Coordinates of C-alpha atoms in Angstrom, one line a residue:
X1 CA 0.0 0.0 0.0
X2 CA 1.3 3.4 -0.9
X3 CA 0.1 6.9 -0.8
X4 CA 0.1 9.0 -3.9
X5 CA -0.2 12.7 -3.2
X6 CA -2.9 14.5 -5.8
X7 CA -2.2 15.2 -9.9
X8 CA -2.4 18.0 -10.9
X9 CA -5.3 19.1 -12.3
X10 CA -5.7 20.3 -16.2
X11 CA -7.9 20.9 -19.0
X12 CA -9.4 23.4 -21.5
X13 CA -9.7 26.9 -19.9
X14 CA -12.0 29.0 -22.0
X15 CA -11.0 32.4 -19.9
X16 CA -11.0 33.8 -16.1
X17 CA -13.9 34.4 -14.2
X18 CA -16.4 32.2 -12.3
X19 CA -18.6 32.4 -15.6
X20 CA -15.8 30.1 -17.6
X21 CA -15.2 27.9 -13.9
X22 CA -14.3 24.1 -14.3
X23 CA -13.8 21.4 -12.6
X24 CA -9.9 21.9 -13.2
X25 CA -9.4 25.2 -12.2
X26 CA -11.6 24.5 -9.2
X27 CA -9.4 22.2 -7.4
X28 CA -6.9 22.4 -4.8
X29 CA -5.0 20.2 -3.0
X30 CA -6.8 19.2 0.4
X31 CA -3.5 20.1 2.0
X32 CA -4.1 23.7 0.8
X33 CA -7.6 23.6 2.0
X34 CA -8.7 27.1 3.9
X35 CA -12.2 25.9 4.3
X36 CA -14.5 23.1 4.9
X37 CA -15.5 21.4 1.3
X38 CA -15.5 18.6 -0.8
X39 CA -12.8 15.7 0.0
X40 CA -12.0 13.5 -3.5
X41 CA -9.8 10.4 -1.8
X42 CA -9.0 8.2 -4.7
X43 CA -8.8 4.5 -3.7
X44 CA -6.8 2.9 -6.0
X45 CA -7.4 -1.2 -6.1
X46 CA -8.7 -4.0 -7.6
X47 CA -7.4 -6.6 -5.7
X48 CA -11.0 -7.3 -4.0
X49 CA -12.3 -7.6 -7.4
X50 CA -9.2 -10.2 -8.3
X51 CA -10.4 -12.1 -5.1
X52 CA -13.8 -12.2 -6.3
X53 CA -12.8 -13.6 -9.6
X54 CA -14.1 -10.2 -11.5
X55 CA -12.4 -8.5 -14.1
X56 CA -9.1 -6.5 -13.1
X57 CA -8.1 -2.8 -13.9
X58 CA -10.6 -1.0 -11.5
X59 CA -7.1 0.2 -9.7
X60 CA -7.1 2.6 -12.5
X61 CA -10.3 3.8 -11.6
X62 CA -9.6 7.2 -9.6
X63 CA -7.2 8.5 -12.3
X64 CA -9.9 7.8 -15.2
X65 CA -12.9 9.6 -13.4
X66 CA -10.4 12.7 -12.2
X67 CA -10.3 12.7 -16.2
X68 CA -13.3 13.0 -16.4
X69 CA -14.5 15.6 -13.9
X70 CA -11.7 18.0 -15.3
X71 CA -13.5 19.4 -18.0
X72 CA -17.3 19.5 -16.5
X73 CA -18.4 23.1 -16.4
X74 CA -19.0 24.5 -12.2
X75 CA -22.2 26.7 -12.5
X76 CA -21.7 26.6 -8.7
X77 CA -19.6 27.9 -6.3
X78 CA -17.7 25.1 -4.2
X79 CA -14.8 24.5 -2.2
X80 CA -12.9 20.8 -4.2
X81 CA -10.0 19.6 -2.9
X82 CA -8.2 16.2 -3.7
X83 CA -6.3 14.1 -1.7
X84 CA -4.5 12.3 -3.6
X85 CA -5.1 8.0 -3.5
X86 CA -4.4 5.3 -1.8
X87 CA -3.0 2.6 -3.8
X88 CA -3.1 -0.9 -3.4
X89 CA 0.3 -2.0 -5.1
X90 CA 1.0 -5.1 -3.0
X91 CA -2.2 -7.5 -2.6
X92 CA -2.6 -6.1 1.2
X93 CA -6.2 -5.3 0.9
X94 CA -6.5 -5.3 4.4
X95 CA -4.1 -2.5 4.9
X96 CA -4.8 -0.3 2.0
X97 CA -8.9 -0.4 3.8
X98 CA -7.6 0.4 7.0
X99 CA -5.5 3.4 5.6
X100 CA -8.4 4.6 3.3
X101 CA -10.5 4.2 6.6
X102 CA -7.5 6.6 8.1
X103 CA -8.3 9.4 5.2
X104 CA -11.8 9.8 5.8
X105 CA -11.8 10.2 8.9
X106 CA -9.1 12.7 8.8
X107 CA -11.1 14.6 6.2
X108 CA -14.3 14.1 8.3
X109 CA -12.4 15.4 11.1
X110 CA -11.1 19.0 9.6
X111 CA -14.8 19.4 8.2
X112 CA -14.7 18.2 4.8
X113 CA -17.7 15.8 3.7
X114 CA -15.4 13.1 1.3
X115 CA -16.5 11.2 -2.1
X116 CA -13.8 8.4 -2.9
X117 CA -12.6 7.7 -6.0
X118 CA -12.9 4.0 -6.4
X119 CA -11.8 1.1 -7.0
X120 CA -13.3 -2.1 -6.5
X121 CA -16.4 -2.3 -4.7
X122 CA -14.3 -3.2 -1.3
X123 CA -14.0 0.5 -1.2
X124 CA -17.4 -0.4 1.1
X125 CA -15.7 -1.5 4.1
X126 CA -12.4 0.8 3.5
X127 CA -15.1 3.7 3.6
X128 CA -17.3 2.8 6.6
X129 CA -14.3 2.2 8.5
X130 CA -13.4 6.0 8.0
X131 CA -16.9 6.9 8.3
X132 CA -17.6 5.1 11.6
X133 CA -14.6 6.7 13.2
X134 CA -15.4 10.1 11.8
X135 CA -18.9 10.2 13.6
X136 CA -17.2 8.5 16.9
X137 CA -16.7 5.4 18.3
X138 CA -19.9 5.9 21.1
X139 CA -22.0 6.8 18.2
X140 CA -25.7 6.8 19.0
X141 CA -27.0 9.0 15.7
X142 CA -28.1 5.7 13.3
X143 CA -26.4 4.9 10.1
X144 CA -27.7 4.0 7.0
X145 CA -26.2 2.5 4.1
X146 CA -27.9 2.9 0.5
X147 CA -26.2 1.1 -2.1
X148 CA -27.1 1.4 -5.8
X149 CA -25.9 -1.9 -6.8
X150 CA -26.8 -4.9 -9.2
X151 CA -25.8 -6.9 -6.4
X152 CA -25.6 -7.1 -2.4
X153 CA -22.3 -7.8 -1.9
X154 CA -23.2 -10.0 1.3
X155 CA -20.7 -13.0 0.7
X156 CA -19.4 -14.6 3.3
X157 CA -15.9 -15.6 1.9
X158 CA -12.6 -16.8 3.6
X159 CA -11.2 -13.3 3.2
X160 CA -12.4 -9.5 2.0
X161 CA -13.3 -9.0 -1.3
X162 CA -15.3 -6.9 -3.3
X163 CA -18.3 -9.0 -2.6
X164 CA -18.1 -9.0 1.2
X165 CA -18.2 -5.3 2.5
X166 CA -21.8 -5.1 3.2
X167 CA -21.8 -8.4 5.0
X168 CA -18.5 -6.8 7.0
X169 CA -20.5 -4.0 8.1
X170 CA -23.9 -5.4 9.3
X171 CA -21.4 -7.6 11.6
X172 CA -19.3 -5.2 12.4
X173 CA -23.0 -2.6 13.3
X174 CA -24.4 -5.6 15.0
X175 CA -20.8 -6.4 17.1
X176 CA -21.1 -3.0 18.4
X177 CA -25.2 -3.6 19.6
X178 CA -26.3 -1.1 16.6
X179 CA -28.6 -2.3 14.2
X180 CA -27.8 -2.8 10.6
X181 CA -29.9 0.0 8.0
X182 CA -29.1 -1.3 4.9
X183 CA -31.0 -0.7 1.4
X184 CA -29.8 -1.5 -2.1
X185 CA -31.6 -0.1 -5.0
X186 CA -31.1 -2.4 -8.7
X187 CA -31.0 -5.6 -7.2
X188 CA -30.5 -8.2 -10.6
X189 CA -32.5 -11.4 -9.8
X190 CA -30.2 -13.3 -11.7
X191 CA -26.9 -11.8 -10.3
X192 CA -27.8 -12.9 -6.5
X193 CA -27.8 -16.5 -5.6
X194 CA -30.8 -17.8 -3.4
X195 CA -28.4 -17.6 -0.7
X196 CA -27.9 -14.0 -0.8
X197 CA -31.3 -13.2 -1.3
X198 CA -32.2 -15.1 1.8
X199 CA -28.9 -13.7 3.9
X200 CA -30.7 -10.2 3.1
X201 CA -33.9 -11.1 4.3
X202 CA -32.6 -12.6 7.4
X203 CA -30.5 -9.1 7.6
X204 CA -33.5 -7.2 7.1
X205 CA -32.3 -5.3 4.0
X206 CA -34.4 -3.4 2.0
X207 CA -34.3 -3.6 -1.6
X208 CA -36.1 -2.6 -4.9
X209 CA -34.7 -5.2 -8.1
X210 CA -33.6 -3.7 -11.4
X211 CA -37.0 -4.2 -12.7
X212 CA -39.2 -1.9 -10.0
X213 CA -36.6 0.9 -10.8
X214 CA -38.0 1.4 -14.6
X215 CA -38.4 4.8 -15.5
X216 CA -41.8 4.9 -15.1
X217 CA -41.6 4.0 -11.5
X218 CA -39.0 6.0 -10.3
X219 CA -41.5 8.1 -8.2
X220 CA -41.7 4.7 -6.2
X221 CA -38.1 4.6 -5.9
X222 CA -37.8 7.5 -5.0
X223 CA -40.3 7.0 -2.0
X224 CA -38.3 3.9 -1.2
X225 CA -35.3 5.9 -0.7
X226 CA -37.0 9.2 0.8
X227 CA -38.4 6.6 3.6
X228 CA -35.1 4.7 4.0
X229 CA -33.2 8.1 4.6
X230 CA -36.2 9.9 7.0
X231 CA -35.4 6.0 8.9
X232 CA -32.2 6.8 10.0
X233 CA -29.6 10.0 11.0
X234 CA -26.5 9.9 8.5
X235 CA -26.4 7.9 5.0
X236 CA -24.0 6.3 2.9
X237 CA -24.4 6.5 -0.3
X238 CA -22.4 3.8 -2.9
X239 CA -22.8 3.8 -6.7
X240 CA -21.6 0.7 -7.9
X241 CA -21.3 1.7 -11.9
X242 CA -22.5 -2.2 -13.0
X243 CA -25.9 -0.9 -11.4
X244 CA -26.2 0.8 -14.6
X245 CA -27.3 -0.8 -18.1
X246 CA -24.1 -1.9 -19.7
X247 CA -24.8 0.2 -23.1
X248 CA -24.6 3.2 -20.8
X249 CA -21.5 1.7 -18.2
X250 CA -19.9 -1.0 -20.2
X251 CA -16.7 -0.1 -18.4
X252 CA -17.2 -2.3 -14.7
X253 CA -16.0 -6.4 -14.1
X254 CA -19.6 -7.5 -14.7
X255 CA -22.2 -5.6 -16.8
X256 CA -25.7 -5.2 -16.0
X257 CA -27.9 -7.0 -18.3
X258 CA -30.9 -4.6 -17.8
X259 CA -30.0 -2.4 -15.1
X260 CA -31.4 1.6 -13.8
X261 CA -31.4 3.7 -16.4
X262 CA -28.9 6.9 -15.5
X263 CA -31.9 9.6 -14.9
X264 CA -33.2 7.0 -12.0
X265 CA -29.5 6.6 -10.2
X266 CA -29.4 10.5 -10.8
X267 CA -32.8 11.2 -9.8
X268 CA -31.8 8.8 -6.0
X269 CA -28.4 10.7 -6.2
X270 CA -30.2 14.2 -6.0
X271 CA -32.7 12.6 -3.5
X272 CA -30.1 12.1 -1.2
X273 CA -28.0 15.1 -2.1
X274 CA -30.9 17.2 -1.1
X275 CA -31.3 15.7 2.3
X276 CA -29.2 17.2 4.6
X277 CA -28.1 13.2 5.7
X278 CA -25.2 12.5 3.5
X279 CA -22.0 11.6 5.2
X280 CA -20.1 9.8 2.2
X281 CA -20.5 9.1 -1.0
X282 CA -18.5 6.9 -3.2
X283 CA -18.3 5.5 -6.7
X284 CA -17.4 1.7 -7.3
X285 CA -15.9 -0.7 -10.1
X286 CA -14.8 1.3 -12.9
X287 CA -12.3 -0.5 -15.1
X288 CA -10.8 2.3 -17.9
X289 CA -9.5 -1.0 -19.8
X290 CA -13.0 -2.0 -20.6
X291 CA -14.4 1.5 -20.6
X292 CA -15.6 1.9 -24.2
X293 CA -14.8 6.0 -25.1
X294 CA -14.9 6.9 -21.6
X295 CA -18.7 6.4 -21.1
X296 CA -18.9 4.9 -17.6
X297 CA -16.0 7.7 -16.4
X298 CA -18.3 10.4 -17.4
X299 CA -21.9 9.3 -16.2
X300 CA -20.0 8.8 -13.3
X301 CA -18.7 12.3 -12.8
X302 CA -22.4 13.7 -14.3
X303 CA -22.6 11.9 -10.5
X304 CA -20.1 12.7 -8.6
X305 CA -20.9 16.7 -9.8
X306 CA -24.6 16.4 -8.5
X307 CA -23.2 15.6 -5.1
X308 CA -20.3 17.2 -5.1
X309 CA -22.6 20.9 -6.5
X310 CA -26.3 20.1 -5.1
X311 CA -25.0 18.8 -1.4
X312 CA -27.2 19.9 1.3
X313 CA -26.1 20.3 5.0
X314 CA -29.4 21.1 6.5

């Protein structure tokens, strides 16, 4: 594990003034920070993904979507700062989680709310460890996890992998006597063995499949997710990019087959964005080697924007 201090940041630059503002130019170091803002941590690994027999090259994931929030126009005012990524170089998962745990919580701690830059989805448990140190170990506010994800990740496996986080954290919640809030929105039937489905029903997890998130029922997803975050005091939020349809995100180690169209996940982003809960947000499982022209890098920073621009701390 290794930590890579921040690139720098570059891109088109049509003139000065707030009226010409991008991403780029917006950017600062988080060691240069003067304010509370926006945290980008890139997590830089696959190797969950390799332990889950997925498709490598997610590792490259942070550096592909900093590529692709360069060039995205600010039309509002926000404080971005980056800092930098934590790479997994040497197959010590467990090390590069607990030091991507350490960054979060260090952001969390100077004020900064942080999105990470993933990575294979075992950015999960690298994440709440930062998160559940950065609202304090004697914690009695309630934490909910919403996951947009083809998948529940709940495997129970010999060791961590991008499959397990979820499954880490409800025993890791229920070790500490707090109960386990956990929600997934574009659950695929046929990507979840019975024994998942029936480890979240004995987990009480609340989900909504692939199919109950068309776009003509996203007012019912959204009251599924507006009653999931009224349920509990501070949410995290976790875009796993294979919960979209692969024509849109063919970039991730297993594309969706039908999946939530992109104005659903951004219509649940801005749900969440708008409700004064969000503690952490990340973005899981892009692979720039199977990313056909950069598609799933930018729909994910069209989503990583709307957080990042339409946050509410309320």
């Amino acid at each position: 594990m290794i930590r890579v201090d921040p690139p720098e940041w570059t891109g088109r630059d049509d003139g000065p003034g707030p009226e010409h503002l991008r991403w780029h130019r917006a950017v600062l170091p988080l060691s240069a920070a003067d304010r509370p803002g926006t945290a980008l941590i890139g997590f830089a690994s696959d190797e969950g993904v390799r332990r889950n027999n997925g498709r490598t090259g997610a590792v490259e994931g942070p550096a592909a979507l900093r590529r692709a929030l360069a060039p995205l126009a600010l039309h509002t005012p926000a404080a971005l700062y980056d800092g930098g990524d934590v790479r997994v170089d040497d197959r010590d998962l467990e090390k590069g989680q607990a030091a991507l745990g350490e960054s979060v919580a260090a952001a969390m701690g100077n004020g900064h709310f942080p999105i990470v830059l993933g990575g294979g989805h075992e950015v999960a448990w690298a994440g709440y460890l930062g998160l559940d140190r950065g609202l304090g170990a004697d914690r009695t506010r309630t934490l909910g996890v919403l996951n947009i994800d083809a998948h529940f990740d709940l495997r129970e496996e010999r060791v961590p992998t991008s499959g397990t986080g979820f499954r880490q954290i409800a025993e890791n919640e229920q070790a500490h006597g707090r109960p386990f809030h956990y929600a997934v929105v574009g659950i695929s039937e046929t990507g979840n063995t019975g024994v998942l489905f029936d480890r979240a029903h004995r987990l009480g997890v609340r989900y909504l499949t692939d199919t109950e998130c068309a776009p003509p029922a996203v007012e019912r997803v959204l009251d599924f997710v507006r009653e999931f975050v009224a349920s509990v005091d501070d949410v995290y939020l976790t875009l796993d990019l294979d919960a979209l349809p692969a024509w849109v995100a063919p970039g991730v180690s297993a594309p969706a087959a039908l999946g939530v169209a992109p104005e659903v996940v951004q219509a649940v982003i801005d749900t969440v964005a708008a409700s004064g809960r969000l503690a952490l947000f990340d973005v899981a499982e892009l692979n720039p080697a199977l990313d056909a022209d950069g598609r799933t890098a930018r729909v994910a920073a069209r989503m990583i924007d709307r957080i990042a621009t339409r946050r509410s701390t309320l």
